[in-house]
């Protein structure tokens, strides 16, 4: 009773990366490279996205930048105005798509909020993440909301200090081993791993199967059985 539950947002509370994957599929189909197959082009794009995440952060603007740079690398020339316009059109769906909550999220947060202290921790572009949160209608469930540039161990330690949290009774809940589970455990918190089939490839990482501080669930609503 009375534990602190910290929630990730993208692909934990609502579907997110599946929208980016649809754009990437359209992008790869449009490129039609004469010698590289889709898997080889995707590997190049993954490398570009990883570099841009470090240099520029996350979100649709950085994603568009990565698509443009990928095109330029494959074409071995600057992108034309028409090509950049087409990329923008492909990615327009990221801003226009309806919010799709993960099944059971609203009901589960209502239930957990009656017994526990709920916080939200998400990374990315501040305006973009706030827009998604506003559309979701979930903001009222959380005592505090934190939109950060990166979710690493220092982020969790700052959150612990700022809110005077007790790590042993604090749980980070998310779908990303890299950003949600591993750094939270390094900061002394417990963690709940809820996989999402569409988790971004750059968020994948191996978890210790013997780590008793990580609770593994199949779906979001199962949180009510444990908290």
PDB file of N, CA, C and O in Angstrom, residues 51-118:
ATOM      1  N   UNK A  51      22.534   7.778 -34.028  1.00  0.00           N
ATOM      2  CA  UNK A  51      23.413   8.944 -33.936  1.00  0.00           C
ATOM      3  C   UNK A  51      22.626  10.217 -33.675  1.00  0.00           C
ATOM      4  O   UNK A  51      23.024  11.065 -32.864  1.00  0.00           O
ATOM      5  N   UNK A  52      21.486  10.360 -34.343  1.00  0.00           N
ATOM      6  CA  UNK A  52      20.683  11.569 -34.161  1.00  0.00           C
ATOM      7  C   UNK A  52      20.014  11.616 -32.791  1.00  0.00           C
ATOM      8  O   UNK A  52      19.766  12.704 -32.261  1.00  0.00           O
ATOM      9  N   UNK A  53      19.707  10.459 -32.224  1.00  0.00           N
ATOM     10  CA  UNK A  53      19.130  10.439 -30.878  1.00  0.00           C
ATOM     11  C   UNK A  53      20.107  11.019 -29.868  1.00  0.00           C
ATOM     12  O   UNK A  53      19.724  11.757 -28.951  1.00  0.00           O
ATOM     13  N   UNK A  54      21.373  10.698 -30.045  1.00  0.00           N
ATOM     14  CA  UNK A  54      22.411  11.223 -29.147  1.00  0.00           C
ATOM     15  C   UNK A  54      22.603  12.718 -29.365  1.00  0.00           C
ATOM     16  O   UNK A  54      22.708  13.496 -28.420  1.00  0.00           O
ATOM     17  N   UNK A  55      22.611  13.136 -30.630  1.00  0.00           N
ATOM     18  CA  UNK A  55      22.916  14.528 -30.959  1.00  0.00           C
ATOM     19  C   UNK A  55      21.715  15.455 -30.821  1.00  0.00           C
ATOM     20  O   UNK A  55      21.856  16.624 -30.440  1.00  0.00           O
ATOM     21  N   UNK A  56      20.515  14.938 -31.128  1.00  0.00           N
ATOM     22  CA  UNK A  56      19.352  15.827 -31.233  1.00  0.00           C
ATOM     23  C   UNK A  56      18.144  15.395 -30.417  1.00  0.00           C
ATOM     24  O   UNK A  56      17.152  16.127 -30.371  1.00  0.00           O
ATOM     25  N   UNK A  57      18.181  14.228 -29.783  1.00  0.00           N
ATOM     26  CA  UNK A  57      17.054  13.797 -28.980  1.00  0.00           C
ATOM     27  C   UNK A  57      16.075  12.939 -29.764  1.00  0.00           C
ATOM     28  O   UNK A  57      16.451  12.238 -30.702  1.00  0.00           O
ATOM     29  N   UNK A  58      14.795  13.029 -29.356  1.00  0.00           N
ATOM     30  CA  UNK A  58      13.777  12.133 -29.888  1.00  0.00           C
ATOM     31  C   UNK A  58      12.578  12.927 -30.405  1.00  0.00           C
ATOM     32  O   UNK A  58      12.460  14.119 -30.156  1.00  0.00           O
ATOM     33  N   UNK A  59      11.698  12.233 -31.115  1.00  0.00           N
ATOM     34  CA  UNK A  59      10.481  12.875 -31.587  1.00  0.00           C
ATOM     35  C   UNK A  59      10.394  12.888 -33.099  1.00  0.00           C
ATOM     36  O   UNK A  59      11.318  12.491 -33.816  1.00  0.00           O
ATOM     37  N   UNK A  60       9.264  13.357 -33.605  1.00  0.00           N
ATOM     38  CA  UNK A  60       9.005  13.304 -35.046  1.00  0.00           C
ATOM     39  C   UNK A  60       9.945  14.203 -35.847  1.00  0.00           C
ATOM     40  O   UNK A  60      10.309  13.871 -36.976  1.00  0.00           O
ATOM     41  N   UNK A  61      10.369  15.347 -35.286  1.00  0.00           N
ATOM     42  CA  UNK A  61      11.276  16.229 -36.016  1.00  0.00           C
ATOM     43  C   UNK A  61      12.626  15.558 -36.247  1.00  0.00           C
ATOM     44  O   UNK A  61      13.208  15.655 -37.343  1.00  0.00           O
ATOM     45  N   UNK A  62      13.127  14.893 -35.235  1.00  0.00           N
ATOM     46  CA  UNK A  62      14.398  14.187 -35.374  1.00  0.00           C
ATOM     47  C   UNK A  62      14.229  12.995 -36.314  1.00  0.00           C
ATOM     48  O   UNK A  62      15.123  12.672 -37.107  1.00  0.00           O
ATOM     49  N   UNK A  63      13.083  12.357 -36.247  1.00  0.00           N
ATOM     50  CA  UNK A  63      12.788  11.237 -37.140  1.00  0.00           C
ATOM     51  C   UNK A  63      12.810  11.686 -38.599  1.00  0.00           C
ATOM     52  O   UNK A  63      13.397  11.015 -39.465  1.00  0.00           O
ATOM     53  N   UNK A  64      12.190  12.828 -38.893  1.00  0.00           N
ATOM     54  CA  UNK A  64      12.209  13.367 -40.253  1.00  0.00           C
ATOM     55  C   UNK A  64      13.639  13.662 -40.698  1.00  0.00           C
ATOM     56  O   UNK A  64      14.007  13.415 -41.855  1.00  0.00           O
ATOM     57  N   UNK A  65      14.420  14.201 -39.799  1.00  0.00           N
ATOM     58  CA  UNK A  65      15.827  14.472 -40.104  1.00  0.00           C
ATOM     59  C   UNK A  65      16.548  13.180 -40.482  1.00  0.00           C
ATOM     60  O   UNK A  65      17.328  13.141 -41.444  1.00  0.00           O
ATOM     61  N   UNK A  66      16.272  12.113 -39.745  1.00  0.00           N
ATOM     62  CA  UNK A  66      16.925  10.835 -40.015  1.00  0.00           C
ATOM     63  C   UNK A  66      16.510  10.273 -41.368  1.00  0.00           C
ATOM     64  O   UNK A  66      17.353   9.720 -42.102  1.00  0.00           O
ATOM     65  N   UNK A  67      15.243  10.396 -41.719  1.00  0.00           N
ATOM     66  CA  UNK A  67      14.793   9.925 -43.030  1.00  0.00           C
ATOM     67  C   UNK A  67      15.499  10.693 -44.147  1.00  0.00           C
ATOM     68  O   UNK A  67      15.942  10.096 -45.140  1.00  0.00           O
ATOM     69  N   UNK A  68      15.612  12.010 -43.992  1.00  0.00           N
ATOM     70  CA  UNK A  68      16.290  12.828 -44.997  1.00  0.00           C
ATOM     71  C   UNK A  68      17.752  12.458 -45.143  1.00  0.00           C
ATOM     72  O   UNK A  68      18.279  12.353 -46.256  1.00  0.00           O
ATOM     73  N   UNK A  69      18.427  12.239 -44.012  1.00  0.00           N
ATOM     74  CA  UNK A  69      19.841  11.879 -44.060  1.00  0.00           C
ATOM     75  C   UNK A  69      20.029  10.491 -44.662  1.00  0.00           C
ATOM     76  O   UNK A  69      21.021  10.238 -45.371  1.00  0.00           O
ATOM     77  N   UNK A  70      19.101   9.604 -44.383  1.00  0.00           N
ATOM     78  CA  UNK A  70      19.172   8.264 -44.962  1.00  0.00           C
ATOM     79  C   UNK A  70      19.058   8.342 -46.485  1.00  0.00           C
ATOM     80  O   UNK A  70      19.825   7.708 -47.216  1.00  0.00           O
ATOM     81  N   UNK A  71      18.103   9.125 -46.949  1.00  0.00           N
ATOM     82  CA  UNK A  71      17.941   9.304 -48.391  1.00  0.00           C
ATOM     83  C   UNK A  71      19.208   9.872 -49.017  1.00  0.00           C
ATOM     84  O   UNK A  71      19.675   9.401 -50.060  1.00  0.00           O
ATOM     85  N   UNK A  72      19.786  10.879 -48.381  1.00  0.00           N
ATOM     86  CA  UNK A  72      20.986  11.513 -48.926  1.00  0.00           C
ATOM     87  C   UNK A  72      22.169  10.541 -48.958  1.00  0.00           C
ATOM     88  O   UNK A  72      22.963  10.546 -49.909  1.00  0.00           O
ATOM     89  N   UNK A  73      22.273   9.707 -47.939  1.00  0.00           N
ATOM     90  CA  UNK A  73      23.365   8.741 -47.923  1.00  0.00           C
ATOM     91  C   UNK A  73      23.199   7.712 -49.038  1.00  0.00           C
ATOM     92  O   UNK A  73      24.171   7.336 -49.711  1.00  0.00           O
ATOM     93  N   UNK A  74      21.972   7.278 -49.264  1.00  0.00           N
ATOM     94  CA  UNK A  74      21.730   6.267 -50.297  1.00  0.00           C
ATOM     95  C   UNK A  74      21.834   6.852 -51.701  1.00  0.00           C
ATOM     96  O   UNK A  74      22.311   6.188 -52.620  1.00  0.00           O
ATOM     97  N   UNK A  75      21.396   8.085 -51.863  1.00  0.00           N
ATOM     98  CA  UNK A  75      21.445   8.726 -53.176  1.00  0.00           C
ATOM     99  C   UNK A  75      22.817   9.358 -53.468  1.00  0.00           C
ATOM    100  O   UNK A  75      23.113   9.711 -54.592  1.00  0.00           O
ATOM    101  N   UNK A  76      23.606   9.509 -52.390  1.00  0.00           N
ATOM    102  CA  UNK A  76      24.934  10.114 -52.495  1.00  0.00           C
ATOM    103  C   UNK A  76      24.857  11.528 -53.068  1.00  0.00           C
ATOM    104  O   UNK A  76      25.696  11.933 -53.891  1.00  0.00           O
ATOM    105  N   UNK A  77      23.861  12.265 -52.607  1.00  0.00           N
ATOM    106  CA  UNK A  77      23.673  13.664 -53.018  1.00  0.00           C
ATOM    107  C   UNK A  77      22.673  14.290 -52.054  1.00  0.00           C
ATOM    108  O   UNK A  77      21.942  13.583 -51.349  1.00  0.00           O
ATOM    109  N   UNK A  78      22.597  15.626 -52.025  1.00  0.00           N
ATOM    110  CA  UNK A  78      21.584  16.283 -51.175  1.00  0.00           C
ATOM    111  C   UNK A  78      20.171  15.942 -51.653  1.00  0.00           C
ATOM    112  O   UNK A  78      19.932  15.724 -52.851  1.00  0.00           O
ATOM    113  N   UNK A  79      19.248  15.893 -50.709  1.00  0.00           N
ATOM    114  CA  UNK A  79      17.850  15.649 -51.059  1.00  0.00           C
ATOM    115  C   UNK A  79      17.281  16.868 -51.782  1.00  0.00           C
ATOM    116  O   UNK A  79      17.609  18.009 -51.454  1.00  0.00           O
ATOM    117  N   UNK A  80      16.433  16.616 -52.763  1.00  0.00           N
ATOM    118  CA  UNK A  80      15.784  17.713 -53.473  1.00  0.00           C
ATOM    119  C   UNK A  80      14.611  18.238 -52.654  1.00  0.00           C
ATOM    120  O   UNK A  80      14.132  17.590 -51.724  1.00  0.00           O
ATOM    121  N   UNK A  81      14.141  19.407 -53.018  1.00  0.00           N
ATOM    122  CA  UNK A  81      12.968  19.985 -52.350  1.00  0.00           C
ATOM    123  C   UNK A  81      11.770  19.059 -52.484  1.00  0.00           C
ATOM    124  O   UNK A  81      11.010  18.865 -51.525  1.00  0.00           O
ATOM    125  N   UNK A  82      11.608  18.465 -53.646  1.00  0.00           N
ATOM    126  CA  UNK A  82      10.485  17.552 -53.868  1.00  0.00           C
ATOM    127  C   UNK A  82      10.614  16.304 -53.000  1.00  0.00           C
ATOM    128  O   UNK A  82       9.617  15.813 -52.445  1.00  0.00           O
ATOM    129  N   UNK A  83      11.817  15.784 -52.847  1.00  0.00           N
ATOM    130  CA  UNK A  83      12.017  14.598 -52.012  1.00  0.00           C
ATOM    131  C   UNK A  83      11.725  14.904 -50.545  1.00  0.00           C
ATOM    132  O   UNK A  83      11.089  14.105 -49.839  1.00  0.00           O
ATOM    133  N   UNK A  84      12.191  16.053 -50.071  1.00  0.00           N
ATOM    134  CA  UNK A  84      11.915  16.432 -48.681  1.00  0.00           C
ATOM    135  C   UNK A  84      10.428  16.659 -48.462  1.00  0.00           C
ATOM    136  O   UNK A  84       9.885  16.312 -47.401  1.00  0.00           O
ATOM    137  N   UNK A  85       9.758  17.219 -49.461  1.00  0.00           N
ATOM    138  CA  UNK A  85       8.303  17.402 -49.358  1.00  0.00           C
ATOM    139  C   UNK A  85       7.604  16.049 -49.242  1.00  0.00           C
ATOM    140  O   UNK A  85       6.681  15.891 -48.443  1.00  0.00           O
ATOM    141  N   UNK A  86       8.065  15.095 -50.012  1.00  0.00           N
ATOM    142  CA  UNK A  86       7.444  13.764 -49.967  1.00  0.00           C
ATOM    143  C   UNK A  86       7.672  13.096 -48.617  1.00  0.00           C
ATOM    144  O   UNK A  86       6.762  12.455 -48.075  1.00  0.00           O
ATOM    145  N   UNK A  87       8.870  13.237 -48.073  1.00  0.00           N
ATOM    146  CA  UNK A  87       9.141  12.675 -46.749  1.00  0.00           C
ATOM    147  C   UNK A  87       8.224  13.304 -45.702  1.00  0.00           C
ATOM    148  O   UNK A  87       7.683  12.622 -44.823  1.00  0.00           O
ATOM    149  N   UNK A  88       8.044  14.615 -45.772  1.00  0.00           N
ATOM    150  CA  UNK A  88       7.136  15.293 -44.841  1.00  0.00           C
ATOM    151  C   UNK A  88       5.709  14.766 -44.977  1.00  0.00           C
ATOM    152  O   UNK A  88       4.993  14.619 -43.981  1.00  0.00           O
ATOM    153  N   UNK A  89       5.306  14.490 -46.209  1.00  0.00           N
ATOM    154  CA  UNK A  89       3.964  13.957 -46.429  1.00  0.00           C
ATOM    155  C   UNK A  89       3.827  12.552 -45.850  1.00  0.00           C
ATOM    156  O   UNK A  89       2.799  12.209 -45.269  1.00  0.00           O
ATOM    157  N   UNK A  90       4.864  11.743 -46.004  1.00  0.00           N
ATOM    158  CA  UNK A  90       4.834  10.403 -45.435  1.00  0.00           C
ATOM    159  C   UNK A  90       4.670  10.452 -43.918  1.00  0.00           C
ATOM    160  O   UNK A  90       3.938   9.652 -43.324  1.00  0.00           O
ATOM    161  N   UNK A  91       5.371  11.395 -43.299  1.00  0.00           N
ATOM    162  CA  UNK A  91       5.391  11.469 -41.838  1.00  0.00           C
ATOM    163  C   UNK A  91       4.244  12.282 -41.254  1.00  0.00           C
ATOM    164  O   UNK A  91       4.105  12.363 -40.032  1.00  0.00           O
ATOM    165  N   UNK A  92       3.423  12.876 -42.105  1.00  0.00           N
ATOM    166  CA  UNK A  92       2.309  13.689 -41.605  1.00  0.00           C
ATOM    167  C   UNK A  92       1.391  12.879 -40.706  1.00  0.00           C
ATOM    168  O   UNK A  92       0.779  13.410 -39.774  1.00  0.00           O
ATOM    169  N   UNK A  93       1.315  11.581 -40.960  1.00  0.00           N
ATOM    170  CA  UNK A  93       0.437  10.720 -40.157  1.00  0.00           C
ATOM    171  C   UNK A  93       0.835  10.691 -38.691  1.00  0.00           C
ATOM    172  O   UNK A  93       0.004  10.422 -37.819  1.00  0.00           O
ATOM    173  N   UNK A  94       2.100  10.973 -38.395  1.00  0.00           N
ATOM    174  CA  UNK A  94       2.551  10.957 -37.002  1.00  0.00           C
ATOM    175  C   UNK A  94       1.816  12.006 -36.174  1.00  0.00           C
ATOM    176  O   UNK A  94       1.564  11.818 -34.982  1.00  0.00           O
ATOM    177  N   UNK A  95       1.500  13.138 -36.790  1.00  0.00           N
ATOM    178  CA  UNK A  95       0.822  14.219 -36.080  1.00  0.00           C
ATOM    179  C   UNK A  95      -0.688  14.140 -36.220  1.00  0.00           C
ATOM    180  O   UNK A  95      -1.428  14.664 -35.387  1.00  0.00           O
ATOM    181  N   UNK A  96      -1.150  13.475 -37.272  1.00  0.00           N
ATOM    182  CA  UNK A  96      -2.576  13.442 -37.545  1.00  0.00           C
ATOM    183  C   UNK A  96      -3.282  12.213 -36.970  1.00  0.00           C
ATOM    184  O   UNK A  96      -4.502  12.205 -36.848  1.00  0.00           O
ATOM    185  N   UNK A  97      -2.527  11.191 -36.625  1.00  0.00           N
ATOM    186  CA  UNK A  97      -3.143   9.950 -36.174  1.00  0.00           C
ATOM    187  C   UNK A  97      -3.866  10.130 -34.845  1.00  0.00           C
ATOM    188  O   UNK A  97      -3.459  10.917 -33.988  1.00  0.00           O
ATOM    189  N   UNK A  98      -4.940   9.374 -34.689  1.00  0.00           N
ATOM    190  CA  UNK A  98      -5.693   9.410 -33.437  1.00  0.00           C
ATOM    191  C   UNK A  98      -4.896   8.728 -32.327  1.00  0.00           C
ATOM    192  O   UNK A  98      -4.106   7.833 -32.573  1.00  0.00           O
ATOM    193  N   UNK A  99      -5.116   9.195 -31.106  1.00  0.00           N
ATOM    194  CA  UNK A  99      -4.480   8.573 -29.952  1.00  0.00           C
ATOM    195  C   UNK A  99      -5.111   7.206 -29.703  1.00  0.00           C
ATOM    196  O   UNK A  99      -6.329   7.072 -29.624  1.00  0.00           O
ATOM    197  N   UNK A 100      -4.288   6.188 -29.582  1.00  0.00           N
ATOM    198  CA  UNK A 100      -4.766   4.838 -29.303  1.00  0.00           C
ATOM    199  C   UNK A 100      -4.151   4.369 -27.991  1.00  0.00           C
ATOM    200  O   UNK A 100      -2.977   4.016 -27.924  1.00  0.00           O
ATOM    201  N   UNK A 101      -4.953   4.381 -26.931  1.00  0.00           N
ATOM    202  CA  UNK A 101      -4.470   3.921 -25.639  1.00  0.00           C
ATOM    203  C   UNK A 101      -4.275   2.414 -25.666  1.00  0.00           C
ATOM    204  O   UNK A 101      -5.006   1.678 -26.342  1.00  0.00           O
ATOM    205  N   UNK A 102      -3.286   1.946 -24.923  1.00  0.00           N
ATOM    206  CA  UNK A 102      -3.110   0.516 -24.730  1.00  0.00           C
ATOM    207  C   UNK A 102      -4.337  -0.002 -23.965  1.00  0.00           C
ATOM    208  O   UNK A 102      -4.814   0.662 -23.032  1.00  0.00           O
ATOM    209  N   UNK A 103      -4.884  -1.151 -24.330  1.00  0.00           N
ATOM    210  CA  UNK A 103      -6.085  -1.660 -23.656  1.00  0.00           C
ATOM    211  C   UNK A 103      -5.936  -1.724 -22.141  1.00  0.00           C
ATOM    212  O   UNK A 103      -4.927  -2.192 -21.620  1.00  0.00           O
ATOM    213  N   UNK A 104      -6.961  -1.227 -21.451  1.00  0.00           N
ATOM    214  CA  UNK A 104      -7.012  -1.306 -19.995  1.00  0.00           C
ATOM    215  C   UNK A 104      -6.287  -0.210 -19.256  1.00  0.00           C
ATOM    216  O   UNK A 104      -6.317  -0.170 -18.011  1.00  0.00           O
ATOM    217  N   UNK A 105      -5.661   0.717 -19.964  1.00  0.00           N
ATOM    218  CA  UNK A 105      -4.845   1.736 -19.300  1.00  0.00           C
ATOM    219  C   UNK A 105      -5.672   2.654 -18.409  1.00  0.00           C
ATOM    220  O   UNK A 105      -5.350   2.867 -17.234  1.00  0.00           O
ATOM    221  N   UNK A 106      -6.733   3.247 -18.950  1.00  0.00           N
ATOM    222  CA  UNK A 106      -7.511   4.226 -18.185  1.00  0.00           C
ATOM    223  C   UNK A 106      -8.094   3.599 -16.921  1.00  0.00           C
ATOM    224  O   UNK A 106      -8.009   4.175 -15.822  1.00  0.00           O
ATOM    225  N   UNK A 107      -8.675   2.426 -17.056  1.00  0.00           N
ATOM    226  CA  UNK A 107      -9.280   1.759 -15.911  1.00  0.00           C
ATOM    227  C   UNK A 107      -8.235   1.364 -14.867  1.00  0.00           C
ATOM    228  O   UNK A 107      -8.462   1.507 -13.653  1.00  0.00           O
ATOM    229  N   UNK A 108      -7.102   0.890 -15.340  1.00  0.00           N
ATOM    230  CA  UNK A 108      -6.053   0.447 -14.426  1.00  0.00           C
ATOM    231  C   UNK A 108      -5.449   1.617 -13.658  1.00  0.00           C
ATOM    232  O   UNK A 108      -5.206   1.527 -12.444  1.00  0.00           O
ATOM    233  N   UNK A 109      -5.214   2.737 -14.337  1.00  0.00           N
ATOM    234  CA  UNK A 109      -4.681   3.916 -13.650  1.00  0.00           C
ATOM    235  C   UNK A 109      -5.664   4.432 -12.606  1.00  0.00           C
ATOM    236  O   UNK A 109      -5.255   4.862 -11.513  1.00  0.00           O
ATOM    237  N   UNK A 110      -6.946   4.418 -12.924  1.00  0.00           N
ATOM    238  CA  UNK A 110      -7.962   4.846 -11.953  1.00  0.00           C
ATOM    239  C   UNK A 110      -7.905   3.981 -10.709  1.00  0.00           C
ATOM    240  O   UNK A 110      -7.935   4.481  -9.566  1.00  0.00           O
ATOM    241  N   UNK A 111      -7.800   2.685 -10.898  1.00  0.00           N
ATOM    242  CA  UNK A 111      -7.745   1.754  -9.775  1.00  0.00           C
ATOM    243  C   UNK A 111      -6.466   1.939  -8.970  1.00  0.00           C
ATOM    244  O   UNK A 111      -6.505   2.078  -7.738  1.00  0.00           O
ATOM    245  N   UNK A 112      -5.323   1.977  -9.640  1.00  0.00           N
ATOM    246  CA  UNK A 112      -4.046   2.100  -8.928  1.00  0.00           C
ATOM    247  C   UNK A 112      -3.930   3.438  -8.210  1.00  0.00           C
ATOM    248  O   UNK A 112      -3.348   3.523  -7.119  1.00  0.00           O
ATOM    249  N   UNK A 113      -4.488   4.485  -8.812  1.00  0.00           N
ATOM    250  CA  UNK A 113      -4.418   5.807  -8.203  1.00  0.00           C
ATOM    251  C   UNK A 113      -5.165   5.913  -6.893  1.00  0.00           C
ATOM    252  O   UNK A 113      -4.913   6.836  -6.106  1.00  0.00           O
ATOM    253  N   UNK A 114      -6.083   4.988  -6.651  1.00  0.00           N
ATOM    254  CA  UNK A 114      -6.824   4.999  -5.381  1.00  0.00           C
ATOM    255  C   UNK A 114      -5.994   4.452  -4.228  1.00  0.00           C
ATOM    256  O   UNK A 114      -6.357   4.628  -3.060  1.00  0.00           O
ATOM    257  N   UNK A 115      -4.874   3.794  -4.548  1.00  0.00           N
ATOM    258  CA  UNK A 115      -4.050   3.169  -3.512  1.00  0.00           C
ATOM    259  C   UNK A 115      -2.598   3.637  -3.512  1.00  0.00           C
ATOM    260  O   UNK A 115      -1.896   3.501  -2.509  1.00  0.00           O
ATOM    261  N   UNK A 116      -2.143   4.167  -4.639  1.00  0.00           N
ATOM    262  CA  UNK A 116      -0.724   4.471  -4.783  1.00  0.00           C
ATOM    263  C   UNK A 116      -0.499   5.879  -5.329  1.00  0.00           C
ATOM    264  O   UNK A 116      -1.420   6.527  -5.835  1.00  0.00           O
ATOM    265  N   UNK A 117       0.732   6.313  -5.270  1.00  0.00           N
ATOM    266  CA  UNK A 117       1.151   7.626  -5.766  1.00  0.00           C
ATOM    267  C   UNK A 117       1.699   7.436  -7.176  1.00  0.00           C
ATOM    268  O   UNK A 117       2.709   6.751  -7.362  1.00  0.00           O
ATOM    269  N   UNK A 118       1.056   8.040  -8.178  1.00  0.00           N
ATOM    270  CA  UNK A 118       1.430   7.805  -9.562  1.00  0.00           C
ATOM    271  C   UNK A 118       2.186   9.008 -10.135  1.00  0.00           C
ATOM    272  O   UNK A 118       1.753  10.149 -10.003  1.00  0.00           O
TER     273      UNK A 118
END
